[in-house]
Coordinates of C-alpha atoms in Angstrom, one line a residue:
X23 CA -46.2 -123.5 107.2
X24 CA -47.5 -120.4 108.5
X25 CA -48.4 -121.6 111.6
X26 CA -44.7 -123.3 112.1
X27 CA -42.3 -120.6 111.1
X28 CA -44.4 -118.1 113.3
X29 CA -43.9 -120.9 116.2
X30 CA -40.1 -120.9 115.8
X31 CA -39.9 -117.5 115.5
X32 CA -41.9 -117.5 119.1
X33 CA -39.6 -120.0 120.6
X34 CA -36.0 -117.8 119.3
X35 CA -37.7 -114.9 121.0
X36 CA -38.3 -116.9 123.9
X37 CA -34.4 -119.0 123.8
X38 CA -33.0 -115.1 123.3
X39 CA -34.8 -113.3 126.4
X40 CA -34.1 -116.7 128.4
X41 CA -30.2 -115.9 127.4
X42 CA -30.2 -112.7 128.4
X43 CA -31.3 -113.5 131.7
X44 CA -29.2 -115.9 132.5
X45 CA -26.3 -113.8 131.5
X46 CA -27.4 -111.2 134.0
X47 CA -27.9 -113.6 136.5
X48 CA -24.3 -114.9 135.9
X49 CA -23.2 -111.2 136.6
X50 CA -24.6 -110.9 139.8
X51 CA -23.5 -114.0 140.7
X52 CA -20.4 -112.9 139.9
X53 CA -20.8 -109.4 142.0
X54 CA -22.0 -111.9 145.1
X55 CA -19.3 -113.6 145.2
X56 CA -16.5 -111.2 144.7
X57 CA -18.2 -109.4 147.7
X58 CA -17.9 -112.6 149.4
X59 CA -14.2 -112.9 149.0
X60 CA -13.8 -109.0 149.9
X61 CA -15.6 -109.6 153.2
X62 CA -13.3 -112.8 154.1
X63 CA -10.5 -110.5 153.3
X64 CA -11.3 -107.8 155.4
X65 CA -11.9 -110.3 158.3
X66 CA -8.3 -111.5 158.3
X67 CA -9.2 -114.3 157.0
X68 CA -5.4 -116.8 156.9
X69 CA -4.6 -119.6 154.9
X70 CA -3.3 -123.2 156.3
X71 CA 0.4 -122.2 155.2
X72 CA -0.1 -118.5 156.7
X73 CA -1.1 -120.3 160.5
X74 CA 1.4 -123.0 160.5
X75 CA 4.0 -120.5 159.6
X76 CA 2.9 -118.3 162.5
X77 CA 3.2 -120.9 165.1
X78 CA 6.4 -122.3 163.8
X79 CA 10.1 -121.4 162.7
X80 CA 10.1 -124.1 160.3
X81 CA 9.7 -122.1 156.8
X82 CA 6.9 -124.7 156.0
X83 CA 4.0 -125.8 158.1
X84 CA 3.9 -129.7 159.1
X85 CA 1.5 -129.9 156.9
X86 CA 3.4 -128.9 154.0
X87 CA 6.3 -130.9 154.5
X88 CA 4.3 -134.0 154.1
X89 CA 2.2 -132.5 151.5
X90 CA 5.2 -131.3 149.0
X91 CA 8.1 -134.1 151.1
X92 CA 8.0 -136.6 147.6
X93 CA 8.7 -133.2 145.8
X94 CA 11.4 -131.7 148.0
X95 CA 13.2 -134.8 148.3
X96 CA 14.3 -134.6 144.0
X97 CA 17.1 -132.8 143.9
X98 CA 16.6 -130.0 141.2
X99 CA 13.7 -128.7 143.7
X100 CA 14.9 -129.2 147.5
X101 CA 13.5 -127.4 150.1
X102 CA 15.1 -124.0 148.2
X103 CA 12.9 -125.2 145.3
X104 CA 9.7 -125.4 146.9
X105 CA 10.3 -122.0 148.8
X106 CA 10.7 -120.1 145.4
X107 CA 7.6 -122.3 144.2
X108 CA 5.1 -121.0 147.3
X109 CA 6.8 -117.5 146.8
X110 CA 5.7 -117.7 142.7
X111 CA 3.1 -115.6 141.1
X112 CA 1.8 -117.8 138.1
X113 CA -1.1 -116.7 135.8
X114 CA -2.6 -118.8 133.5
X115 CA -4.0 -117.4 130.5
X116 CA -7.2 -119.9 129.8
X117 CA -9.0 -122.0 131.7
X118 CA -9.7 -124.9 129.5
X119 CA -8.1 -127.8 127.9
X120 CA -4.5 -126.6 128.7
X121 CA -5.2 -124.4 131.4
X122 CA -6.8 -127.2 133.7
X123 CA -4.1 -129.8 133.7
X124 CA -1.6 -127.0 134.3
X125 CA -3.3 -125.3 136.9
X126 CA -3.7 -128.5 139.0
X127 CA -0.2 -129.6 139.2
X128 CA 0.6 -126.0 139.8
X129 CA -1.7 -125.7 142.9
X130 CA -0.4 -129.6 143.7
X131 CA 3.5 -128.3 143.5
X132 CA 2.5 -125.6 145.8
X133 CA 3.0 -122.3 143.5
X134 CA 1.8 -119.7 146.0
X135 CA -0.6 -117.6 143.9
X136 CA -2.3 -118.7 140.7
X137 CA -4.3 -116.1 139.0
X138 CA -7.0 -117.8 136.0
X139 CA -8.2 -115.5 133.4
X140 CA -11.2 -116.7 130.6
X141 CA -14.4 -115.5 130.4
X142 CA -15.7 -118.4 129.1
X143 CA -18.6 -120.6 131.0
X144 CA -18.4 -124.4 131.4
X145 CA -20.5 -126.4 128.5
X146 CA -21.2 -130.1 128.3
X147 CA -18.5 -130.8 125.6
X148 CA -15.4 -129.5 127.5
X149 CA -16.0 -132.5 130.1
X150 CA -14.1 -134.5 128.4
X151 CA -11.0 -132.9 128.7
X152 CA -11.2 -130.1 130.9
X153 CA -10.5 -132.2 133.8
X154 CA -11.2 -129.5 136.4
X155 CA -14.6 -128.5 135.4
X156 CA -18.0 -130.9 136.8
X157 CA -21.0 -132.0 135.3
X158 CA -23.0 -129.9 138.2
X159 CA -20.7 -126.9 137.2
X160 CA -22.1 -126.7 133.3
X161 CA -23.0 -122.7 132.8
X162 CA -20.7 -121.9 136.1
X163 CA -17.6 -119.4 135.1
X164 CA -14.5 -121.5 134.2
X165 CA -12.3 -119.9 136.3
X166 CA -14.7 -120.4 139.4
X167 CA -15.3 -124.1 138.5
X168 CA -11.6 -124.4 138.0
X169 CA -10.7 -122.6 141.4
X170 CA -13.6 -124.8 143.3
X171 CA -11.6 -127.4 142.0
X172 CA -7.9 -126.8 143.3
X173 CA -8.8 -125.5 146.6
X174 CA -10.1 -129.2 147.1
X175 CA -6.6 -130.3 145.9
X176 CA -4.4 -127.6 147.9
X177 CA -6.3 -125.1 150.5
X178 CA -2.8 -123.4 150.4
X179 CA -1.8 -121.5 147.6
X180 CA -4.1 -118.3 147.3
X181 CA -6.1 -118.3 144.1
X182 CA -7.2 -115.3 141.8
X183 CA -9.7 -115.5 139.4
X184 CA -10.0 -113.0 136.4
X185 CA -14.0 -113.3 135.1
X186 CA -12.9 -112.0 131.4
X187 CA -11.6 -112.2 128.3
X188 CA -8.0 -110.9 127.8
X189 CA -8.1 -107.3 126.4
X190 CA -5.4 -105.2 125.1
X191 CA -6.2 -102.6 127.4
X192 CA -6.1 -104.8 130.3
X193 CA -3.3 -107.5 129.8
X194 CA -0.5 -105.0 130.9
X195 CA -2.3 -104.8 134.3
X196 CA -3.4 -107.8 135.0
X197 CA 0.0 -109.1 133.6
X198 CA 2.1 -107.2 136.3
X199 CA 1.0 -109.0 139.3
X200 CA 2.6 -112.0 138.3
X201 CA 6.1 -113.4 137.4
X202 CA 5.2 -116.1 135.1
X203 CA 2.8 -116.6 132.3
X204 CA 1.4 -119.8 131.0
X205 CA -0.5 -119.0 127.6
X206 CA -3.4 -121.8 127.5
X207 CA -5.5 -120.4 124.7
X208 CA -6.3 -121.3 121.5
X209 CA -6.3 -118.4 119.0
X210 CA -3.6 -116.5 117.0
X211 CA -4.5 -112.6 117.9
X212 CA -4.8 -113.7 121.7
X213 CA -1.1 -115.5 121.4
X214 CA 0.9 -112.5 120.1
X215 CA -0.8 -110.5 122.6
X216 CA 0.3 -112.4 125.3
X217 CA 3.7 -113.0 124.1
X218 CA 4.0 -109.0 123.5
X219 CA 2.8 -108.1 127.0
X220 CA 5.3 -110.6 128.4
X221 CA 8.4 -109.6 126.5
X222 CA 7.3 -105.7 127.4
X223 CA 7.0 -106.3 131.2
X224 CA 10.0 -108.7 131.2
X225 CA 8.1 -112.1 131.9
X226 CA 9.0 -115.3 130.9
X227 CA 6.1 -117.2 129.2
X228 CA 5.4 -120.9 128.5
X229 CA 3.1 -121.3 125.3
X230 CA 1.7 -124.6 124.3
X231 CA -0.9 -125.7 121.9
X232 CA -3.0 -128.8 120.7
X233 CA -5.2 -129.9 118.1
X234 CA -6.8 -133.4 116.9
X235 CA -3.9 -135.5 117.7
X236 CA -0.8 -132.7 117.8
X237 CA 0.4 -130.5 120.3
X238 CA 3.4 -128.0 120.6
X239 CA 5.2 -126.9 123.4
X240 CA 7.4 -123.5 124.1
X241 CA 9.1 -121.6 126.7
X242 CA 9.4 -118.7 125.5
X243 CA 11.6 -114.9 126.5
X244 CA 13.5 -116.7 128.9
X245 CA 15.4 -115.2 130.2
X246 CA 13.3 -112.2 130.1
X247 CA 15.5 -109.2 128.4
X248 CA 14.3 -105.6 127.4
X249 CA 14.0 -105.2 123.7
X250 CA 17.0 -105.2 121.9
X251 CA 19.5 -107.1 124.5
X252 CA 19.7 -110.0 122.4
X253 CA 20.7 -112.3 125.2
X254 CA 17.3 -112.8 125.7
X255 CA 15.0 -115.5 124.5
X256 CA 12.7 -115.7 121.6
X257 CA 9.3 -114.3 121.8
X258 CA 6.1 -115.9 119.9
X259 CA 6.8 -113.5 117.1
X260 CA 10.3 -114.4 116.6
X261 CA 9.1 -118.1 116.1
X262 CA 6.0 -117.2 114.1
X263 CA 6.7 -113.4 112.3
X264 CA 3.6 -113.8 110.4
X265 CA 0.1 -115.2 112.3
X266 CA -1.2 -118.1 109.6
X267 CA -3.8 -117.5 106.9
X268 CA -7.3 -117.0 108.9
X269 CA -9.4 -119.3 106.8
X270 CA -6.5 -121.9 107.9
X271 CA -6.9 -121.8 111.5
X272 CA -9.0 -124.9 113.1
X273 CA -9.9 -124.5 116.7
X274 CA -11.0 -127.9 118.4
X275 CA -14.6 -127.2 117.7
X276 CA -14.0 -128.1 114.2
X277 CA -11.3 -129.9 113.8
X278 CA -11.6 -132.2 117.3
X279 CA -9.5 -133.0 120.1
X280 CA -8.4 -136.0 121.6
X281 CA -8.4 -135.3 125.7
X282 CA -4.9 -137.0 126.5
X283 CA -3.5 -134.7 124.0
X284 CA -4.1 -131.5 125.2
X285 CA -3.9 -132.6 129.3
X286 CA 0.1 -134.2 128.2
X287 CA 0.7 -130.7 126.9
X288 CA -0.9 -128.8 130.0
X289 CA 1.1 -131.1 132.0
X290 CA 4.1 -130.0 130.2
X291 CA 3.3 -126.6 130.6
X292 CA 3.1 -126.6 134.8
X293 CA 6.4 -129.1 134.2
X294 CA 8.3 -126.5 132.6
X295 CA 6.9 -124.1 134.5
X296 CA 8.6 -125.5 137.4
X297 CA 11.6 -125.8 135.9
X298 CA 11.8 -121.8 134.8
X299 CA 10.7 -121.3 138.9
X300 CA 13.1 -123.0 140.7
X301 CA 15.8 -122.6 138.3
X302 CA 15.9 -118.9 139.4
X303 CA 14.9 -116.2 141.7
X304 CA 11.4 -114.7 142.6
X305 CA 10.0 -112.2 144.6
X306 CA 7.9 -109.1 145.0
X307 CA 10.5 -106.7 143.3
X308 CA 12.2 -109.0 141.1
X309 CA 10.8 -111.5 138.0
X310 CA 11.4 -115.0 137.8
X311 CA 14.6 -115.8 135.7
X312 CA 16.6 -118.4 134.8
X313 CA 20.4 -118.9 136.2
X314 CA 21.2 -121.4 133.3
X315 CA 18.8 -121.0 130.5
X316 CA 18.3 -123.5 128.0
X317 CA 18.8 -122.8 124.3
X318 CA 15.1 -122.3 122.9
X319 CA 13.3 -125.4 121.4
X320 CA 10.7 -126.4 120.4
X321 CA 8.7 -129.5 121.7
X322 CA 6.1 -131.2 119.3
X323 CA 3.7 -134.4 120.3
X324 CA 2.0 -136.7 118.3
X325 CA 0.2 -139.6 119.7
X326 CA -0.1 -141.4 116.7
X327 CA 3.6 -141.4 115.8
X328 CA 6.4 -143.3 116.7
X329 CA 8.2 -142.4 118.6
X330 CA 5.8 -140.1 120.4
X331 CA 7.5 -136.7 120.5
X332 CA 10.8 -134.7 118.7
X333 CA 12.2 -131.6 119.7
X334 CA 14.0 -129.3 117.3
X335 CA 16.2 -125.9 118.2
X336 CA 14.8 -122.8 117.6
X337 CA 16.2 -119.3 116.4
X338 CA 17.0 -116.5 119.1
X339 CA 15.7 -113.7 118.9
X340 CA 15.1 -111.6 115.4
X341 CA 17.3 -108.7 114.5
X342 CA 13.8 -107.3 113.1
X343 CA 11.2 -108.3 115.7
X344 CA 8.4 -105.8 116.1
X345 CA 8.8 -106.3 119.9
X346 CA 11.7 -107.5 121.4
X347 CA 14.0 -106.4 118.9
X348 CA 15.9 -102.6 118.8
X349 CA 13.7 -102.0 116.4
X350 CA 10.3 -102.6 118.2
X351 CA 7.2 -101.4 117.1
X352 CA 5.2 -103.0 119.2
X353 CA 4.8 -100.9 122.8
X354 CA 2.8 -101.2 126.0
X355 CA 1.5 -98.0 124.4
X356 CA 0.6 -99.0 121.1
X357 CA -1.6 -102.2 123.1
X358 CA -3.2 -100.1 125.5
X359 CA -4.0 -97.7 122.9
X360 CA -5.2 -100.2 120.6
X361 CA -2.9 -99.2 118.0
X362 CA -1.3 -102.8 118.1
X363 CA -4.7 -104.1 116.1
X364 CA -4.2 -108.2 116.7
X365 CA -7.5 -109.0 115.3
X366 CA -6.7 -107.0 112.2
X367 CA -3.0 -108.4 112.6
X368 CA -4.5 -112.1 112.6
X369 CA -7.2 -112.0 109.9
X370 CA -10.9 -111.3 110.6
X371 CA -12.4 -114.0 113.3
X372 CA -15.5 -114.5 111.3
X373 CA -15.2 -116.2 107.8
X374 CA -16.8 -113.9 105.0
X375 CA -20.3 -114.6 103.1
X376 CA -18.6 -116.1 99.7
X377 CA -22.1 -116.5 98.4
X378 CA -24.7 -115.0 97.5
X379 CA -28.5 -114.9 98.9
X380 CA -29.4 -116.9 95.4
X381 CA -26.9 -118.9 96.6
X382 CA -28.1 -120.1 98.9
X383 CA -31.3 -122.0 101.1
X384 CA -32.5 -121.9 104.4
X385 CA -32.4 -125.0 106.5
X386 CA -36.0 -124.5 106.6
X387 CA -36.7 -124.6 103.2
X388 CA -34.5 -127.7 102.6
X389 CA -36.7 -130.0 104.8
X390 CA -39.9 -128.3 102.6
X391 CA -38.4 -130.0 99.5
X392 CA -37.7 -132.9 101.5
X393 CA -40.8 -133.5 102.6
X394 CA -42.4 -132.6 99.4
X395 CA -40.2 -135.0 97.5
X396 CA -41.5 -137.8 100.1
X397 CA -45.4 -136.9 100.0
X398 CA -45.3 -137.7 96.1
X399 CA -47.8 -140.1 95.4
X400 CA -46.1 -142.2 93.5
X401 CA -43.3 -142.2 95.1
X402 CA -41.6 -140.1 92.0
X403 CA -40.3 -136.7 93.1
X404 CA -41.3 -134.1 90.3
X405 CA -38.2 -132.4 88.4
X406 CA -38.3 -129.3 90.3
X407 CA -38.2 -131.7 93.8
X408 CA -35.5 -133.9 92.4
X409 CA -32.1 -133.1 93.6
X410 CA -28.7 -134.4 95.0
X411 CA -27.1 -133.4 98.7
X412 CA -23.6 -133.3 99.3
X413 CA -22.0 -133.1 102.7
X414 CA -18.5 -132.1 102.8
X415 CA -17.5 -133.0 106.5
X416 CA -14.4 -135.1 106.8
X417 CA -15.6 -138.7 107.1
X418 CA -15.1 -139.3 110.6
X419 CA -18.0 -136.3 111.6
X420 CA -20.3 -138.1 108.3
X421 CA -20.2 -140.8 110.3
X422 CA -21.3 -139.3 113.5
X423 CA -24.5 -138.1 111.6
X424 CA -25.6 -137.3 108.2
X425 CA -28.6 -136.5 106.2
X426 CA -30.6 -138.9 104.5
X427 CA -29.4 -139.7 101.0
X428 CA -26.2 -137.4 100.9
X429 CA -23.1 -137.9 99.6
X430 CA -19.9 -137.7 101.2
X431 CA -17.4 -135.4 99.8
X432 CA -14.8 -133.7 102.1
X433 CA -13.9 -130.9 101.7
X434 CA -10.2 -130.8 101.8
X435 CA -10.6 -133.3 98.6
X436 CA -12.7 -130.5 96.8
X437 CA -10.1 -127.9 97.1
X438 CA -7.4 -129.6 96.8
X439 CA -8.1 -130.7 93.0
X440 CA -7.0 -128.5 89.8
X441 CA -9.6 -126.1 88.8
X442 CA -8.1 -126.9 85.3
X443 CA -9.3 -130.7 85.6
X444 CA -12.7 -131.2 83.9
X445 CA -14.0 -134.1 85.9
X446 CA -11.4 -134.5 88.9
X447 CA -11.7 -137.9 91.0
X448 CA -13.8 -136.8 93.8
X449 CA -17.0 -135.7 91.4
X450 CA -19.6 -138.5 91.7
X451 CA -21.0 -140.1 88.6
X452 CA -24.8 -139.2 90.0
X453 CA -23.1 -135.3 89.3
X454 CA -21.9 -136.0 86.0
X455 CA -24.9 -137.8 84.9
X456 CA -28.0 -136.1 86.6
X457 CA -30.2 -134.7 84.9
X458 CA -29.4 -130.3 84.1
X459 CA -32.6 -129.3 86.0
X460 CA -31.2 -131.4 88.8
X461 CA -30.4 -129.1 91.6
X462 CA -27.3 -129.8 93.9
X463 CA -27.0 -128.7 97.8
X464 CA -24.2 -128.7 99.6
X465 CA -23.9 -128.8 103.1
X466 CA -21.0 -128.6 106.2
X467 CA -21.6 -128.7 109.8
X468 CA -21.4 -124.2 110.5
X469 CA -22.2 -123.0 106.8
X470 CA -18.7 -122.3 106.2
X471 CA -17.1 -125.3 104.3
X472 CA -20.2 -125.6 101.9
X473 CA -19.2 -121.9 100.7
X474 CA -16.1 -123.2 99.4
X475 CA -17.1 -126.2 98.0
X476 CA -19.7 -124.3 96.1
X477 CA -17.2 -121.5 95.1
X478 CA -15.3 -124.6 93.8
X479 CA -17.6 -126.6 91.7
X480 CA -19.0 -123.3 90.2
X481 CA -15.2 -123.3 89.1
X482 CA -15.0 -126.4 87.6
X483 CA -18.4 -125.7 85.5
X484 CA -20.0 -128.0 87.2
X485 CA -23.0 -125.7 87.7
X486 CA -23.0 -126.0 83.7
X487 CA -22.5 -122.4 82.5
X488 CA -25.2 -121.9 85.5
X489 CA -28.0 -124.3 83.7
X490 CA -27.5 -126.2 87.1
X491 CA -28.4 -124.8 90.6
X492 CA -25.1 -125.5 93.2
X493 CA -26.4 -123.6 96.4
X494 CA -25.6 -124.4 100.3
X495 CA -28.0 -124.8 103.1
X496 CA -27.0 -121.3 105.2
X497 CA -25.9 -122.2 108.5
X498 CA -25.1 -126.0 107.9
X499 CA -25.8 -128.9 110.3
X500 CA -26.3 -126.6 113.4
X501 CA -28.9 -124.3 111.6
X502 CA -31.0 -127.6 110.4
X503 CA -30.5 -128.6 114.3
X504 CA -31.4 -125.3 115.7
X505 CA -34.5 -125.0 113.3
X506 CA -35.5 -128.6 111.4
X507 CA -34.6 -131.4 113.7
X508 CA -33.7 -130.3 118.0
X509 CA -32.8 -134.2 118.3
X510 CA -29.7 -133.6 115.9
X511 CA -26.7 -134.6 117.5
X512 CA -24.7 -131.9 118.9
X513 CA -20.9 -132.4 119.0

């Protein structure tokens, strides 16, 4: 065993310096090709709209007219319409699920600049809904691969890409360039610091969000007031005062996503983006705003239900809102500064060790008791090999892939029982009957879910006044593919 835990040790080092270099190499590709676009700038380089224009006293090019002419032709847009649409500043916030489907019937309407800010690289499972993104671009900056993308859909809008996560210190200045914000992310602390930045530089924003099956749609501080004129519309907080409970929030890594979902709400996003654009005014000295605005609501989808979608009114905007009430708290200051602490705000991003390191077993040293428990001659484990493995995935992912011999038991059934109920339901008779000796192993797909089952079941005494061992296996499924079985499905 020797031998093998000093091999895998070799092959992290290796896997970690490989890493680094490609992350350097990503930088510099990054540096090459921002001197790239400085070069073509300093040449005078034009767009397609820039040269028709000069040769023409048509506003649009020839070009353009047939490009946008099915567009211009619907009378809430008009030739008006798609004038304030090439003169719009748009940046979306995100580059993925939300942010691709937006972005590309943006550049296809013909918004004149769309800026893209994520620092995030393309991987193999956003494919299948981040319709912008390739197969050859995997590892490539999403906000490149997304750009490479709508040039080949409209050479004329000019395209800005932001290499980086959104900080507090740099939203304000990234956020003033444009008039318009679409927030296309998919965490709580990065939400209200969008929507505070917005309200603060007086942009409207359209926020939108999906999960599993669900999505939710919002335009939001339109029209765009300074805090305290309560004519103007909600911001995030106003909707959502308090972020939910962090242990509660489920990005689409765990809890899944259905492509359709989140591309209809992306769509949604550019549609009512358009709407907010050619409803009102927009140029270099003056924010988009709307002439007529509607009363805030609040659009929700679900593809499983019938009818699809429902929309209900939301409140205006609260007496009390830390920023876009009289009473703000929250100020471009106070974000720059970091005062404004939206990670603190939110919850701590990374779940907490609930157990203890007696708690718990490597993914290592499962597969030795495994294996030992199969090499028995007779076939018998001994007592001390015996034992019983729960896996507390929801059943859809158990079915996907699961360990040999383990029981099913998902989570949201373990906590959701009393703690004052001896035997609840969900408790198999093998736990009730094995023997006390008998240890039990739990395990989830990250190592955070088989914390709180444990946690749980210790609760119900089912770790008999701790006669019985009830451990997880640290780091779940992805630790026993990382370190026991590399052919492990990934999802």
């Amino acid at each position: 065993m020797g031998h093998l835990e000093d091999q895998c040790a070799s092959l992290q080092a290796r896997i970690a310096a490989t890493e680094v270099q490609l992350a350097d190499l990503k930088q510099e590709l990054a540096r090459a090709q921002e001197a790239v676009a400085n070069a073509q700038t300093q040449k005078g380089d034009h767009t397609p709209a820039q040269e028709s224009q000069g040769r023409s006293s048509w506003p649009l090019g020839p070009e353009e007219y047939k490009r946008y002419g099915r567009q211009m032709i619907v009378s809430q847009v008009g030739l008006p319409g798609q004038l304030k649409l090439q003169a719009a500043r748009v940046l979306l916030v995100g580059a993925g699920g939300l942010g691709c489907p937006a972005a590309q019937y943006l550049a296809g309407a013909g918004v004149g600049t769309l800026g893209l800010i994520d620092g995030d690289t393309v991987e193999v499972s956003n494919l299948h809904r981040q319709v912008l993104h390739r197969t050859r671009n995997v590892g490539k900056y999403k906000v490149d691969s997304a750009i490479e993308s709508l040039k080949e859909l409209n050479p004329h809008p000019t395209y800005i890409a932001h290499c980086t996560h959104l900080t507090p210190d740099e939203a304000p200045e990234i956020f003033a360039q444009y008039d318009l914000i679409l927030d296309c992310t998919d965490n709580p602390a990065t939400r209200y610091l969008i929507s505070d930045t917005a309200v603060l530089l007086g942009k409207p924003l359209v926020s939108a969000s999906a999960l599993r099956t669900e999505g939710q749609l919002m335009v939001l501080n339109n029209p765009p007031r300074p805090p305290g004129d309560k004519t103007g519309g909600p911001c995030y907080r106003c909707v959502f005062p308090k972020p939910p409970p962090a242990d509660s929030v489920v990005s689409c890594a765990d809890g899944g996503i259905l492509g359709p979902v989140v591309g209809t709400m992306g769509v949604l996003q550019a549609l009512e983006a358009i709407k907010v654009i050619t409803a009102g005014t927009s140029s270099a000295n003056q924010p988009v705003t709307s002439s007529t605005p509607e009363s805030p609501l609040l659009h929700m989808f679900s593809a499983y239900s019938n009818p699809l979608s429902r929309t209900i009114r939301i409140r205006s905007r609260r007496a009390n809102c830390a920023v876009c009430s009289a009473e703000a708290t929250v100020t471009l200051d106070t974000i720059t500064s970091g005062s404004t602490d939206y990670v603190f705000f939110c919850g701590s991003a990374n779940p907490p060790a609930l157990l203890g390191r007696d708690e718990r077993i490597s993914a290592l040293k499962y597969k030795e008791l495994v294996s030992r428990a199969e090499s028995s001659s007779d076939k018998s484990p001994s007592s001390k090999d015996r034992h019983m493995i729960i896996d507390v995935r929801d059943k859809t992912q158990f079915g996907i892939c699961n360990l040999e011999n383990s029981i099913n038991i998902p989570i949201t059934e373990i906590l959701a029982s009393d703690p004052s109920d001896a035997t609840p339901s969900w408790v198999p008779a093998q736990l009730v009957e094995a023997e006390l000796d008998e240890p039990v192993y739990v395990v989830c797909r990250l190592g955070n879910d088989s914390q709180l089952a444990v946690r749980r079941m210790k609760e119900l005494g089912l770790d008999r006044g701790g006669q019985r061992f009830i451990g997880d296996i640290q780091g779940g499924l992805r630790a026993w593919r990382e370190h026991v079985d590399p052919e492990w499905p990934e999802y």
